[in-house]
Short mmCIF file of C-alpha atoms in Angstrom, two decimals:
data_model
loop_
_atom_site.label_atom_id
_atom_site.label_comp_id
_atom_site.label_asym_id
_atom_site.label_seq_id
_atom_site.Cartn_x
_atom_site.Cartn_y
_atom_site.Cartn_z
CA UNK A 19 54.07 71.73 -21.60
CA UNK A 20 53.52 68.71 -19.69
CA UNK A 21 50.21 66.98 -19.83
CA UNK A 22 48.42 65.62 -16.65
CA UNK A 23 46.25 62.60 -16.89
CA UNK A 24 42.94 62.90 -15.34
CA UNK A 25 42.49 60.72 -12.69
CA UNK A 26 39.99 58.51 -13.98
CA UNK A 27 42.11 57.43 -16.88
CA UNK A 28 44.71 57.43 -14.55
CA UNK A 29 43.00 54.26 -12.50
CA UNK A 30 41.57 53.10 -15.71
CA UNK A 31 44.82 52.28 -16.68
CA UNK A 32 46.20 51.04 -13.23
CA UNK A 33 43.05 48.26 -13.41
CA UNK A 34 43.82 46.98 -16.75
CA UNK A 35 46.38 44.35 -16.28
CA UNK A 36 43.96 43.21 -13.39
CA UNK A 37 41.08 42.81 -15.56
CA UNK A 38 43.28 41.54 -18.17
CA UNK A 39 43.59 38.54 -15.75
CA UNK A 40 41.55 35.42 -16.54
CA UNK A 41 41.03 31.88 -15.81
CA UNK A 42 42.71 29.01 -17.86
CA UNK A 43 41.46 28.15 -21.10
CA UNK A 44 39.25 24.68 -20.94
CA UNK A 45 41.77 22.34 -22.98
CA UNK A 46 40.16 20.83 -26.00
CA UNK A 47 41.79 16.93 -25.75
CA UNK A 48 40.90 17.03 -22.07
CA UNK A 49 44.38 17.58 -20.28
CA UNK A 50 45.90 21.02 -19.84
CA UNK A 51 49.29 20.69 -18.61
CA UNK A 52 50.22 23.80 -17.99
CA UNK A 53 52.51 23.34 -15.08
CA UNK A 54 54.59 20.92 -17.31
CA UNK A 55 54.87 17.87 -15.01
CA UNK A 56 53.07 15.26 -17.01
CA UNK A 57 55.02 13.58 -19.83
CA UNK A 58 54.51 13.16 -23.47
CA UNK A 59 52.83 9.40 -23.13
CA UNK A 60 51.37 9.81 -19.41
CA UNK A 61 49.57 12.67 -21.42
CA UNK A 62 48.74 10.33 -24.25
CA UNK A 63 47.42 7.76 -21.62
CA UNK A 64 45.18 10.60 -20.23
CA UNK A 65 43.51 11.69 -23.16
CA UNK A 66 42.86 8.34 -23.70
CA UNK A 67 41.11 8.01 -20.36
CA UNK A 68 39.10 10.90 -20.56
CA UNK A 69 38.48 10.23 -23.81
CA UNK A 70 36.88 6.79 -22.93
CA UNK A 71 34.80 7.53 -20.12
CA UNK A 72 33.51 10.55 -21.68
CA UNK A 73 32.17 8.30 -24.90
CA UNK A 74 31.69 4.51 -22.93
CA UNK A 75 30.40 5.95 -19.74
CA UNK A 76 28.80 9.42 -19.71
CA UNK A 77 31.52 11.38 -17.67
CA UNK A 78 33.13 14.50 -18.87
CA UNK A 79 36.61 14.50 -16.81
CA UNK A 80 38.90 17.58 -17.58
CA UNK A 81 43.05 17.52 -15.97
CA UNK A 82 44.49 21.09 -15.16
CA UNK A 83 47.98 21.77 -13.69
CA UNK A 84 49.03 25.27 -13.01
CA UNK A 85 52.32 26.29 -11.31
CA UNK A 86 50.19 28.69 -8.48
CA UNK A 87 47.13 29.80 -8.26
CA UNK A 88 48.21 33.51 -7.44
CA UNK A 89 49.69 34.30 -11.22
CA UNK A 90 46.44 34.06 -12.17
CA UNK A 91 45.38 37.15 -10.35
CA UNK A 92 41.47 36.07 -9.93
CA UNK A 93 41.34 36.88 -6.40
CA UNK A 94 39.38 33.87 -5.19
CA UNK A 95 39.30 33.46 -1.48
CA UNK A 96 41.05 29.71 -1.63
CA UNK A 97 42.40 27.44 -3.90
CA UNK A 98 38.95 25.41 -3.52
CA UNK A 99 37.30 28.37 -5.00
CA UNK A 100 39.85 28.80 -7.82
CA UNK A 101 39.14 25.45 -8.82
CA UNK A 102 35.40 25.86 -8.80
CA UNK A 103 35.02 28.85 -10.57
CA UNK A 104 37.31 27.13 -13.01
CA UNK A 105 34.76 24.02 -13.34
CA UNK A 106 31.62 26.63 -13.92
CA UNK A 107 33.81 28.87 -16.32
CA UNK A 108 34.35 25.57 -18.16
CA UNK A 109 30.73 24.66 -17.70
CA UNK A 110 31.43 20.96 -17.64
CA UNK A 111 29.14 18.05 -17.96
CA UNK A 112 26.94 17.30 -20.65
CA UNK A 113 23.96 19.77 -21.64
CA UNK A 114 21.62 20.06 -18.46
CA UNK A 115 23.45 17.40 -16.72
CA UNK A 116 25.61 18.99 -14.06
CA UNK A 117 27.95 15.94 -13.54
CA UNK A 118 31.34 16.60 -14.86
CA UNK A 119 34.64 16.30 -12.85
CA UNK A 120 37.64 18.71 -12.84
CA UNK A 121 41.02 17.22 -11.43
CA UNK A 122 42.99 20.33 -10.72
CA UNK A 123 47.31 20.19 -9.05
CA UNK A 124 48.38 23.64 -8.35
CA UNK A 125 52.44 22.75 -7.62
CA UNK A 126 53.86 25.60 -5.99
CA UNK A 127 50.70 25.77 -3.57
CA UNK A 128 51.14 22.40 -2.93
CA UNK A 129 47.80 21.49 -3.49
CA UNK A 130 45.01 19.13 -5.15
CA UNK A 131 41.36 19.07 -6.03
CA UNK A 132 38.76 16.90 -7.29
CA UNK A 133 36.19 18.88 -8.34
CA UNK A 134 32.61 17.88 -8.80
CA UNK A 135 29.64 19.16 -10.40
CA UNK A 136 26.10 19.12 -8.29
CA UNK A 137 24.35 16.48 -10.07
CA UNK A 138 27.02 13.70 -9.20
CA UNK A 139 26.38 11.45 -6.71
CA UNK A 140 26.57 12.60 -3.79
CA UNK A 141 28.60 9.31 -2.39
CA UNK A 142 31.32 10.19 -4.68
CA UNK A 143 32.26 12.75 -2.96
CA UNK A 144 33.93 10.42 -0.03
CA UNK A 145 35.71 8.46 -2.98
CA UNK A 146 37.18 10.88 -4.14
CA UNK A 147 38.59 12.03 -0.88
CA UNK A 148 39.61 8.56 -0.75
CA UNK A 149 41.39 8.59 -4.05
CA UNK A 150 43.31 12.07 -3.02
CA UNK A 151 44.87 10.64 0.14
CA UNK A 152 45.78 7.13 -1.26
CA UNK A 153 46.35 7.37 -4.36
CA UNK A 154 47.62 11.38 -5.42
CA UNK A 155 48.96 12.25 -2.52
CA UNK A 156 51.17 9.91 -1.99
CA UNK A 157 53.32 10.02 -5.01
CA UNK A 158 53.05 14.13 -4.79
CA UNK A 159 55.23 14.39 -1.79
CA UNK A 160 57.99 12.29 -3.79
CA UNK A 161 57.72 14.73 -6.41
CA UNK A 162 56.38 12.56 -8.96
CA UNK A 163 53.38 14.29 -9.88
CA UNK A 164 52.64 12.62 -13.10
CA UNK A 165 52.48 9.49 -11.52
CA UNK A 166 49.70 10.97 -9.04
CA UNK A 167 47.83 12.91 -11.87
CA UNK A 168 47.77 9.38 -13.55
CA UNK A 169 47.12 7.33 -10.62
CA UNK A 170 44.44 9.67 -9.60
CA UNK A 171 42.22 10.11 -13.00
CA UNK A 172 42.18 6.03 -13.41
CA UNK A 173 40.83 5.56 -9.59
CA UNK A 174 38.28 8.46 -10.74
CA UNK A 175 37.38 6.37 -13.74
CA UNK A 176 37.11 2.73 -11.99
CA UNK A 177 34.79 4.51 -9.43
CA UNK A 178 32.45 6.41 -11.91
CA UNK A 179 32.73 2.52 -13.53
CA UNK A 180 31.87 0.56 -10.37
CA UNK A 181 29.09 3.48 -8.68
CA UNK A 182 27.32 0.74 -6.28
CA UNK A 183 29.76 -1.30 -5.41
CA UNK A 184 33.36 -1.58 -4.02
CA UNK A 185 36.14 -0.22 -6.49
CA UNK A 186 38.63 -2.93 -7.68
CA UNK A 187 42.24 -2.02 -8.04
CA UNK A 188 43.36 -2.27 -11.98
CA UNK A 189 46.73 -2.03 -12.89
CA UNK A 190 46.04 -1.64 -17.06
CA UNK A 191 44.24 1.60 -18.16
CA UNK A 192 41.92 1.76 -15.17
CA UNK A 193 39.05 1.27 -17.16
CA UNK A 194 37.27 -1.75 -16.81
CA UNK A 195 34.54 -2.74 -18.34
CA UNK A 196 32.45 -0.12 -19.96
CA UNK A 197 29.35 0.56 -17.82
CA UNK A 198 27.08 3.81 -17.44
CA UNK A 199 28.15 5.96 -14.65
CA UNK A 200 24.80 6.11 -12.90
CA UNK A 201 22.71 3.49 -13.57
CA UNK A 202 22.84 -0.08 -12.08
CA UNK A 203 23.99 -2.51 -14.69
CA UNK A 204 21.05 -5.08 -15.34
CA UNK A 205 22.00 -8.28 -16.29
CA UNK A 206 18.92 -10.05 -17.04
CA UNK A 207 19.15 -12.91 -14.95
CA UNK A 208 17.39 -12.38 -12.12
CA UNK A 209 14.09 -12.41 -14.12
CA UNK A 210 12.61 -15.52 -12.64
CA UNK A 211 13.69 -15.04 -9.77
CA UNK A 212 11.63 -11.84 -9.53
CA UNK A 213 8.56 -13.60 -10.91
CA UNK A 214 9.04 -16.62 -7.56
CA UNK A 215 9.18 -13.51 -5.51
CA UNK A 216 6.06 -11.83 -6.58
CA UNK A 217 3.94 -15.42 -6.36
CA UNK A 218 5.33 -15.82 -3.35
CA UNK A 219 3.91 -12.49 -2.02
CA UNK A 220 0.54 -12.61 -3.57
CA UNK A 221 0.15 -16.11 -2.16
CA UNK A 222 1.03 -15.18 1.66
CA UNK A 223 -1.43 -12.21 1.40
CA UNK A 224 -4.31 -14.77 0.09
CA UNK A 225 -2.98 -16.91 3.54
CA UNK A 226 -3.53 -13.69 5.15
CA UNK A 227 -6.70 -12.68 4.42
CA UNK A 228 -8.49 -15.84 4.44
CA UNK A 229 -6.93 -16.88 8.07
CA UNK A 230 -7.86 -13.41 9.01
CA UNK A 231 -11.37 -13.69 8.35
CA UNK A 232 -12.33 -16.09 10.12
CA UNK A 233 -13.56 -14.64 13.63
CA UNK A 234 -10.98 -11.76 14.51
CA UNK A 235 -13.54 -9.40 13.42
CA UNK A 236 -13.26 -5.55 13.02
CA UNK A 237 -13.38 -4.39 15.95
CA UNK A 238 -10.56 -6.42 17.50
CA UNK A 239 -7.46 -4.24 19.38
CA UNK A 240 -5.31 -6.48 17.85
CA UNK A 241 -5.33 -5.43 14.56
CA UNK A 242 -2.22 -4.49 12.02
CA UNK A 243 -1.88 -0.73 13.03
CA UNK A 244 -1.11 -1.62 16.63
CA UNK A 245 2.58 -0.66 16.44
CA UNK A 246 3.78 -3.82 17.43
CA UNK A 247 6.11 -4.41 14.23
CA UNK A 248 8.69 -2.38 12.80
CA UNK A 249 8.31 1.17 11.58
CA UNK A 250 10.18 3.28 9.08
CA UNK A 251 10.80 6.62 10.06
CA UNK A 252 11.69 8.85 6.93
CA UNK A 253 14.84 10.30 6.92
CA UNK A 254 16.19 7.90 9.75
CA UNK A 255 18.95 6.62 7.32
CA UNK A 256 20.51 8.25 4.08
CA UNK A 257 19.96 6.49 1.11
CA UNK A 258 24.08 7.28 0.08
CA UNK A 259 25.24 6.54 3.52
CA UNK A 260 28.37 7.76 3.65
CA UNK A 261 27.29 10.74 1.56
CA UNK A 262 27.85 13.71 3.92
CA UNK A 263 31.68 12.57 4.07
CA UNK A 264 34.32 13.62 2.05
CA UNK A 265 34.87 17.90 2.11
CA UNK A 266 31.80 18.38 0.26
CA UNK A 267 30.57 21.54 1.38
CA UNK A 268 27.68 22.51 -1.44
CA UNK A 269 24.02 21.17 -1.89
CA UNK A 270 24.02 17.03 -2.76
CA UNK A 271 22.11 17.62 -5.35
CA UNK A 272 22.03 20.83 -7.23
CA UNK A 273 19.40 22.60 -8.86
CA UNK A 274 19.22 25.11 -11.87
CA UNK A 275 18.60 24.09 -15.29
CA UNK A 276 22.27 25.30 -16.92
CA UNK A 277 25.09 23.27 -17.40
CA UNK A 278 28.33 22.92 -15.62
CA UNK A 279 27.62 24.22 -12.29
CA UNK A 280 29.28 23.44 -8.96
CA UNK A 281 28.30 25.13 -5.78
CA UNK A 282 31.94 23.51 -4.06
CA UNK A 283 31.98 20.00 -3.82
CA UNK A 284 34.68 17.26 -4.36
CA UNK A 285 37.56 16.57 -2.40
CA UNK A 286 41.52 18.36 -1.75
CA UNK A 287 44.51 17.34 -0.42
CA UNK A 288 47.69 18.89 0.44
CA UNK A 289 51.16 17.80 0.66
#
């Protein structure tokens, strides 16, 4: 007697190695190799990088090779969504701070992504554009993809280093001086000068006033809402200026109180 299986169980069973399908695991050391391109001490040096600007500077970097995309069955539209459903399932950044970075190198697909979560700056995104084409890229269509992986994660680290100004080239670990990712370094030497400044201001309004009252009176045309200076028109000029370039393509900033979210932005290449 033969036994038919129902057809529910029938597709049950037909969907289970689909749903059986899953993104990588988030490595715990930071660097998940799984493509098997990146050497015993490049690895090493990576940890070490990660490891640094995640303590020194606030920024929670994670490396993933695969081979291809596709033998992970997820289905995402693009590799750009692959690698940003990978960043939220690994929730990166710290706590409520949605700021980490995911540095993804699919081989077979050819393909590269910096990854970026909505609460980095949104000027970053540019860099790391920047960093893909000069830096990853390059070495990826020799075939030497540890030396992009590496070349790639210590540009990422001098820029989250160097946030305002112009990113030095460093041929050591890439590391530079320790410095906070977001805020501007104070040095505490341009104290007097700030004090000169502000007497210098209150004294040319005291000059002001007291030429001004003698004899213009109030109901002169002349007076300082004419138009006749300068005028600030908000929204005229982005505070990030180059902050729209790059391939961002989410929100600059992002909302939402959870952790590790990225609605798409970074920066991809392809070789």
């Amino acid at each position: 007697m033969r036994f038919a299986m129902p057809p529910i169980l029938a597709a049950l069973f037909a969907a289970a190695p689909v749903a059986a399908q899953q993104y990588p695991a988030e490595p715990g050391d930071g660097v998940a190799d799984l493509a098997g391109i990146i050497g015993p001490e490049d690895a090493d040096s990576l940890r070490a990088i990660v490891a640094a600007l995640r303590t020194e500077a606030g920024v929670e970097v994670r490396v993933l090779t695969v081979r291809n995309i596709a033998a992970y069955g997820t289905n995402d539209p693009s590799p750009e969504a692959f690698a940003t459903a990978v960043y939220n399932d690994w929730k990166l950044g710290y706590g409520q701070r949605q700021d980490g970075v995911l540095v993804m190198v699919s081989v077979d697909d050819r393909f590269a992504r910096i990854e970026l979560g909505d609460e980095v700056p949104v000027h970053q995104d540019a860099r790391m554009q920047d960093i893909i084409d000069d830096q990853m890229v390059p070495h990826f269509r020799q075939g030497d993809y540890a030396a992009g992986v590496m070349a790639g994660v210590r540009a990422i680290a001098r820029s989250f280093r160097d946030p305002y100004g112009v990113m030095a080239p460093r041929l050591d670990d890439g590391l530079g001086d320790p410095q906070t990712a977001y805020d501007e370094p104070s040095t505490g030497t341009d104290s007097a000068d700030g004090v000169g400044f502000v007497i210098g201001i209150v004294i040319g309004l005291l000059v002001l006033l007291l030429t001004g009252a003698g004899g213009t009176g109030g109901t002169s045309g002349t007076s300082g809402t004419s138009g006749s200076g300068p005028s600030f028109r908000p929204g005229s000029r982005s505070l990030w200026g180059r902050g729209g370039g790059g391939s961002s393509r989410g929100k600059p900033w992002g909302g939402g109180g959870r952790g590790g979210s990225s609605s798409g932005r970074g920066a991809s290449g392809r070789w």
